[in-house]
Tab-separated table of C-alpha atoms in Angstrom:
chain	number	residue	atom	x	y	z
A	1	ALA	CA	-29.458	54.225	-41.599
A	2	GLN	CA	-26.868	53.619	-38.821
A	3	SER	CA	-23.511	52.011	-38.040
A	4	VAL	CA	-20.918	51.659	-35.619
A	5	THR	CA	-17.186	51.893	-35.992
A	6	GLN	CA	-14.706	50.244	-33.590
A	7	LEU	CA	-11.426	51.802	-34.041
A	8	ASP	CA	-9.322	49.080	-32.482
A	9	SER	CA	-9.538	45.495	-33.314
A	10	HIS	CA	-7.094	44.696	-30.384
A	11	VAL	CA	-5.887	46.694	-27.515
A	12	SER	CA	-3.415	45.379	-24.852
A	13	VAL	CA	-2.777	47.462	-21.809
A	14	SER	CA	-0.849	46.511	-18.454
A	15	GLU	CA	-2.701	45.621	-15.294
A	16	GLY	CA	-3.446	48.755	-13.436
A	17	THR	CA	-3.278	51.206	-16.357
A	18	PRO	CA	-6.134	52.895	-17.961
A	19	VAL	CA	-8.158	51.110	-20.520
A	20	LEU	CA	-9.823	53.412	-23.624
A	21	LEU	CA	-11.775	51.229	-26.292
A	22	ARG	CA	-12.898	53.650	-28.965
A	23	CYS	CA	-16.321	53.677	-30.937
A	24	ASN	CA	-17.876	55.946	-33.461
A	25	TYR	CA	-21.398	55.754	-34.425
A	26	SER	CA	-23.463	57.162	-37.288
A	27	SER	CA	-27.320	57.394	-36.997
A	28	SER	CA	-30.314	59.151	-38.816
A	29	TYR	CA	-31.955	59.308	-35.543
A	30	SER	CA	-31.121	60.409	-31.937
A	31	PRO	CA	-29.143	57.205	-30.817
A	32	SER	CA	-29.226	54.863	-27.966
A	33	LEU	CA	-25.799	53.655	-27.413
A	34	PHE	CA	-24.483	50.320	-25.507
A	35	TRP	CA	-21.130	48.532	-24.814
A	36	TYR	CA	-21.454	44.722	-24.420
A	37	VAL	CA	-18.559	42.317	-23.027
A	38	GLN	CA	-18.142	38.705	-23.837
A	39	HIS	CA	-15.903	36.778	-22.076
A	40	PRO	CA	-14.438	33.477	-23.338
A	41	ASN	CA	-16.967	30.783	-23.738
A	42	LYS	CA	-19.641	33.034	-22.196
A	43	GLY	CA	-22.669	35.006	-23.487
A	44	LEU	CA	-22.439	38.829	-23.917
A	45	GLN	CA	-23.437	40.985	-21.098
A	46	LEU	CA	-24.603	44.449	-21.064
A	47	LEU	CA	-21.708	46.601	-19.595
A	48	LEU	CA	-23.705	50.154	-19.686
A	49	LYS	CA	-26.293	51.959	-22.143
A	50	TYR	CA	-26.799	55.821	-23.045
A	51	THR	CA	-30.458	56.598	-23.708
A	52	SER	CA	-30.441	60.485	-24.044
A	53	ALA	CA	-30.057	61.149	-20.464
A	54	ALA	CA	-26.622	61.894	-18.811
A	55	THR	CA	-23.890	61.816	-21.175
A	56	LEU	CA	-21.537	60.243	-19.028
A	57	VAL	CA	-22.748	56.697	-18.456
A	58	LYS	CA	-21.489	54.459	-15.572
A	59	GLY	CA	-21.689	50.425	-15.932
A	60	ILE	CA	-20.677	47.640	-14.133
A	61	ASN	CA	-17.167	46.489	-12.980
A	62	GLY	CA	-15.840	50.199	-13.130
A	63	PHE	CA	-16.507	50.915	-16.715
A	64	GLU	CA	-17.929	54.140	-17.923
A	65	ALA	CA	-18.558	55.833	-21.352
A	66	GLU	CA	-19.081	59.400	-22.548
A	67	PHE	CA	-21.493	60.109	-25.235
A	68	LYS	CA	-20.201	63.175	-27.351
A	69	LYS	CA	-22.599	64.129	-30.197
A	70	SER	CA	-20.237	66.545	-31.712
A	71	GLU	CA	-17.474	63.855	-32.322
A	72	THR	CA	-20.160	61.166	-32.724
A	73	SER	CA	-18.366	58.977	-30.048
A	74	PHE	CA	-19.047	56.785	-27.353
A	75	HIS	CA	-15.447	55.482	-25.980
A	76	LEU	CA	-15.623	52.833	-23.207
A	77	THR	CA	-12.859	53.802	-20.286
A	78	LYS	CA	-11.626	52.364	-17.127
A	79	PRO	CA	-9.131	53.822	-14.763
A	80	SER	CA	-7.079	50.912	-13.808
A	81	ALA	CA	-7.352	47.528	-15.372
A	82	HIS	CA	-7.677	44.000	-14.039
A	83	MET	CA	-6.836	40.614	-15.508
A	84	SER	CA	-10.364	39.848	-15.534
A	85	ASP	CA	-11.388	42.675	-18.035
A	86	ALA	CA	-9.609	40.707	-20.599
A	87	ALA	CA	-12.382	39.956	-23.283
A	88	GLU	CA	-14.129	41.040	-26.367
A	89	TYR	CA	-16.055	44.266	-26.338
A	90	PHE	CA	-18.804	45.288	-28.445
A	91	CYS	CA	-20.344	48.813	-29.063
A	92	VAL	CA	-23.770	48.793	-30.134
A	93	VAL	CA	-26.142	51.462	-31.679
A	94	THR	CA	-29.987	51.811	-32.470
A	95	ALA	CA	-32.185	54.577	-32.753
A	96	TYR	CA	-33.651	56.168	-29.535
A	97	ASN	CA	-36.850	54.324	-28.515
A	98	PHE	CA	-36.551	51.644	-31.338
A	99	GLY	CA	-36.480	48.077	-30.020
A	100	ASN	CA	-33.621	45.595	-29.613
A	101	GLU	CA	-34.447	44.246	-33.162
A	102	LYS	CA	-32.650	47.493	-34.550
A	103	LEU	CA	-29.414	46.948	-32.859
A	104	THR	CA	-26.238	47.299	-34.791
A	105	PHE	CA	-23.484	45.638	-33.341
A	106	GLY	CA	-19.498	46.938	-33.881
A	107	THR	CA	-16.912	44.408	-35.251
A	108	GLY	CA	-15.492	44.173	-31.465
A	109	THR	CA	-12.425	45.061	-29.805
A	110	ARG	CA	-10.225	42.268	-27.892
A	111	LEU	CA	-8.620	43.624	-24.709
A	112	THR	CA	-5.765	41.826	-23.621
A	113	ILE	CA	-4.327	42.614	-19.949
A	114	ILE	CA	-0.611	42.280	-19.597
A	115	PRO	CA	0.257	41.042	-16.018
B	1	GLY	CA	-32.508	31.964	-12.051
B	2	ALA	CA	-31.693	29.941	-15.102
B	3	GLY	CA	-30.310	32.176	-17.927
B	4	VAL	CA	-30.459	31.628	-21.569
B	5	SER	CA	-29.520	28.280	-22.563
B	6	GLN	CA	-28.282	26.814	-26.234
B	7	SER	CA	-27.827	23.511	-27.488
B	8	PRO	CA	-25.810	21.985	-28.704
B	9	SER	CA	-22.730	23.892	-27.604
B	10	ASN	CA	-20.765	22.743	-30.699
B	11	LYS	CA	-22.036	21.046	-33.572
B	12	VAL	CA	-19.821	19.743	-36.659
B	13	THR	CA	-21.519	18.792	-39.758
B	14	GLU	CA	-20.792	17.827	-43.298
B	15	LYS	CA	-21.753	20.173	-46.095
B	16	GLY	CA	-24.954	19.739	-47.379
B	17	LYS	CA	-26.853	18.304	-44.220
B	18	ASP	CA	-29.542	19.970	-42.183
B	19	VAL	CA	-29.016	21.171	-38.637
B	20	GLU	CA	-31.141	22.448	-35.901
B	21	LEU	CA	-30.155	24.731	-33.056
B	22	ARG	CA	-32.127	25.313	-30.091
B	23	CYS	CA	-32.557	28.176	-27.749
B	24	ASP	CA	-34.318	28.290	-24.344
B	25	PRO	CA	-34.985	31.624	-23.257
B	26	ILE	CA	-35.341	33.098	-19.688
B	27	SER	CA	-38.713	32.138	-18.446
B	28	GLY	CA	-41.295	34.920	-19.028
B	29	HIS	CA	-39.226	36.675	-21.841
B	30	THR	CA	-41.574	37.773	-24.547
B	31	ALA	CA	-38.938	38.558	-27.185
B	32	LEU	CA	-36.126	36.096	-28.587
B	33	TYR	CA	-33.452	36.967	-30.974
B	34	TRP	CA	-31.066	35.070	-33.019
B	35	TYR	CA	-27.557	36.128	-34.275
B	36	ARG	CA	-24.647	34.987	-36.178
B	37	GLN	CA	-21.123	35.749	-35.083
B	38	SER	CA	-18.599	34.960	-37.575
B	39	LEU	CA	-15.010	35.099	-36.910
B	40	GLY	CA	-13.622	38.660	-37.136
B	41	GLN	CA	-17.013	40.199	-37.577
B	42	GLY	CA	-19.549	41.725	-35.448
B	43	LEU	CA	-23.082	40.189	-34.621
B	44	GLU	CA	-25.256	39.744	-37.706
B	45	PHE	CA	-29.052	39.919	-36.457
B	46	LEU	CA	-31.034	37.223	-38.125
B	47	ILE	CA	-34.422	37.288	-36.997
B	48	TYR	CA	-36.325	37.902	-33.540
B	49	PHE	CA	-39.455	36.633	-32.323
B	50	GLN	CA	-42.425	38.606	-30.209
B	51	GLY	CA	-43.916	35.701	-28.717
B	52	ASN	CA	-44.548	33.231	-31.272
B	53	SER	CA	-44.573	35.631	-33.998
B	54	ALA	CA	-41.469	36.884	-36.042
B	55	PRO	CA	-42.387	40.212	-37.603
B	56	ASP	CA	-39.512	40.546	-39.972
B	57	LYS	CA	-37.257	37.667	-41.540
B	58	SER	CA	-35.258	39.731	-43.959
B	59	GLY	CA	-32.264	39.249	-41.590
B	60	LEU	CA	-31.933	35.687	-42.435
B	61	PRO	CA	-29.189	35.097	-45.160
B	62	SER	CA	-30.863	32.783	-47.424
B	63	ASP	CA	-34.109	30.499	-47.558
B	64	ARG	CA	-31.980	27.669	-46.185
B	65	PHE	CA	-32.479	29.509	-43.131
B	66	SER	CA	-35.624	29.237	-40.971
B	67	ALA	CA	-36.612	29.790	-37.433
B	68	GLU	CA	-39.654	28.975	-35.229
B	69	ARG	CA	-40.870	29.206	-31.859
B	70	THR	CA	-43.412	27.607	-29.991
B	71	GLY	CA	-45.632	28.075	-26.818
B	72	GLY	CA	-43.617	31.458	-26.469
B	73	SER	CA	-40.725	29.753	-25.139
B	74	VAL	CA	-38.185	27.603	-27.155
B	75	SER	CA	-36.878	28.399	-30.411
B	76	THR	CA	-35.246	26.451	-33.205
B	77	LEU	CA	-33.132	27.821	-35.783
B	78	THR	CA	-32.840	25.426	-38.991
B	79	ILE	CA	-30.239	25.646	-41.597
B	80	GLN	CA	-30.811	23.226	-44.559
B	81	ARG	CA	-28.149	21.872	-47.007
B	82	THR	CA	-25.477	23.504	-44.715
B	83	GLN	CA	-22.375	25.311	-46.628
B	84	GLN	CA	-19.170	26.078	-45.226
B	85	GLU	CA	-19.974	29.698	-45.029
B	86	ASP	CA	-22.636	28.837	-42.598
B	87	SER	CA	-19.720	27.898	-40.011
B	88	ALA	CA	-20.026	30.542	-37.324
B	89	VAL	CA	-21.251	31.002	-33.791
B	90	TYR	CA	-25.190	31.399	-33.414
B	91	LEU	CA	-26.140	33.202	-30.457
B	92	CYS	CA	-29.541	33.409	-29.237
B	93	ALA	CA	-30.966	36.297	-26.722
B	94	SER	CA	-34.304	37.171	-24.973
B	95	SER	CA	-35.699	40.057	-23.270
B	96	LEU	CA	-38.802	41.048	-21.320
B	97	GLY	CA	-39.966	43.278	-24.258
B	98	VAL	CA	-38.448	44.223	-27.415
B	99	VAL	CA	-36.984	47.239	-25.427
B	100	GLY	CA	-35.852	45.539	-22.629
B	101	GLU	CA	-32.221	44.316	-21.645
B	102	GLN	CA	-31.243	41.526	-23.696
B	103	TYR	CA	-29.784	38.455	-22.285
B	104	PHE	CA	-27.493	36.136	-24.250
B	105	GLY	CA	-26.779	32.455	-23.975
B	106	PRO	CA	-23.556	31.197	-24.809
B	107	GLY	CA	-24.065	30.164	-28.274
B	108	THR	CA	-23.681	27.348	-30.295
B	109	ARG	CA	-20.524	26.890	-32.614
B	110	LEU	CA	-21.370	25.481	-35.981
B	111	THR	CA	-18.606	24.073	-38.047
B	112	VAL	CA	-19.512	22.815	-41.614
B	113	THR	CA	-16.796	20.514	-42.980
């Protein structure tokens, strides 16, 4: 069994300040973890993924996430927020080397950027 | 190149009517997935196709839901006798294989009145 919990349904930060979106997971297997972003009226886009290689994963648009097994966390961060980062973000878990049909999505975190 | 497309983008239907939602995957992608996104909830996996076959249909919410894929390309999700709780955004995604990166379409927003 696997599950993912996004700890904040809504996060607001000022432009130019750091972003932290929190995600905790549970998995009976070694997990693969992903972050997806959904901009208004657009499809979901993969930001980054962890698949048992380096624990610090760098993604697109300056985002990165760190896999911490001891804390069962995979938090998404960015040093400096841009207005274009305003979107919905989803943390996703699956068992390592399982297929996409086993993905479990979190409920999402809406990120608002304050000018 | 073209991404995943879905039609219609919006659909309003009366309770009890049948609806068909269409997904055109990226050319060459053998795997295709349907999800449902309800307000305030994450994505709910419905069904996936490998080629024209759907190995696991257990994610479909009820027997009113069915899906097919023909020619390893276009897929149709059909909801019969729609209910208000079916109102949601239905997302389609495709990938080169079941372990490849998924590419999502923009979704179909279904409203059942």
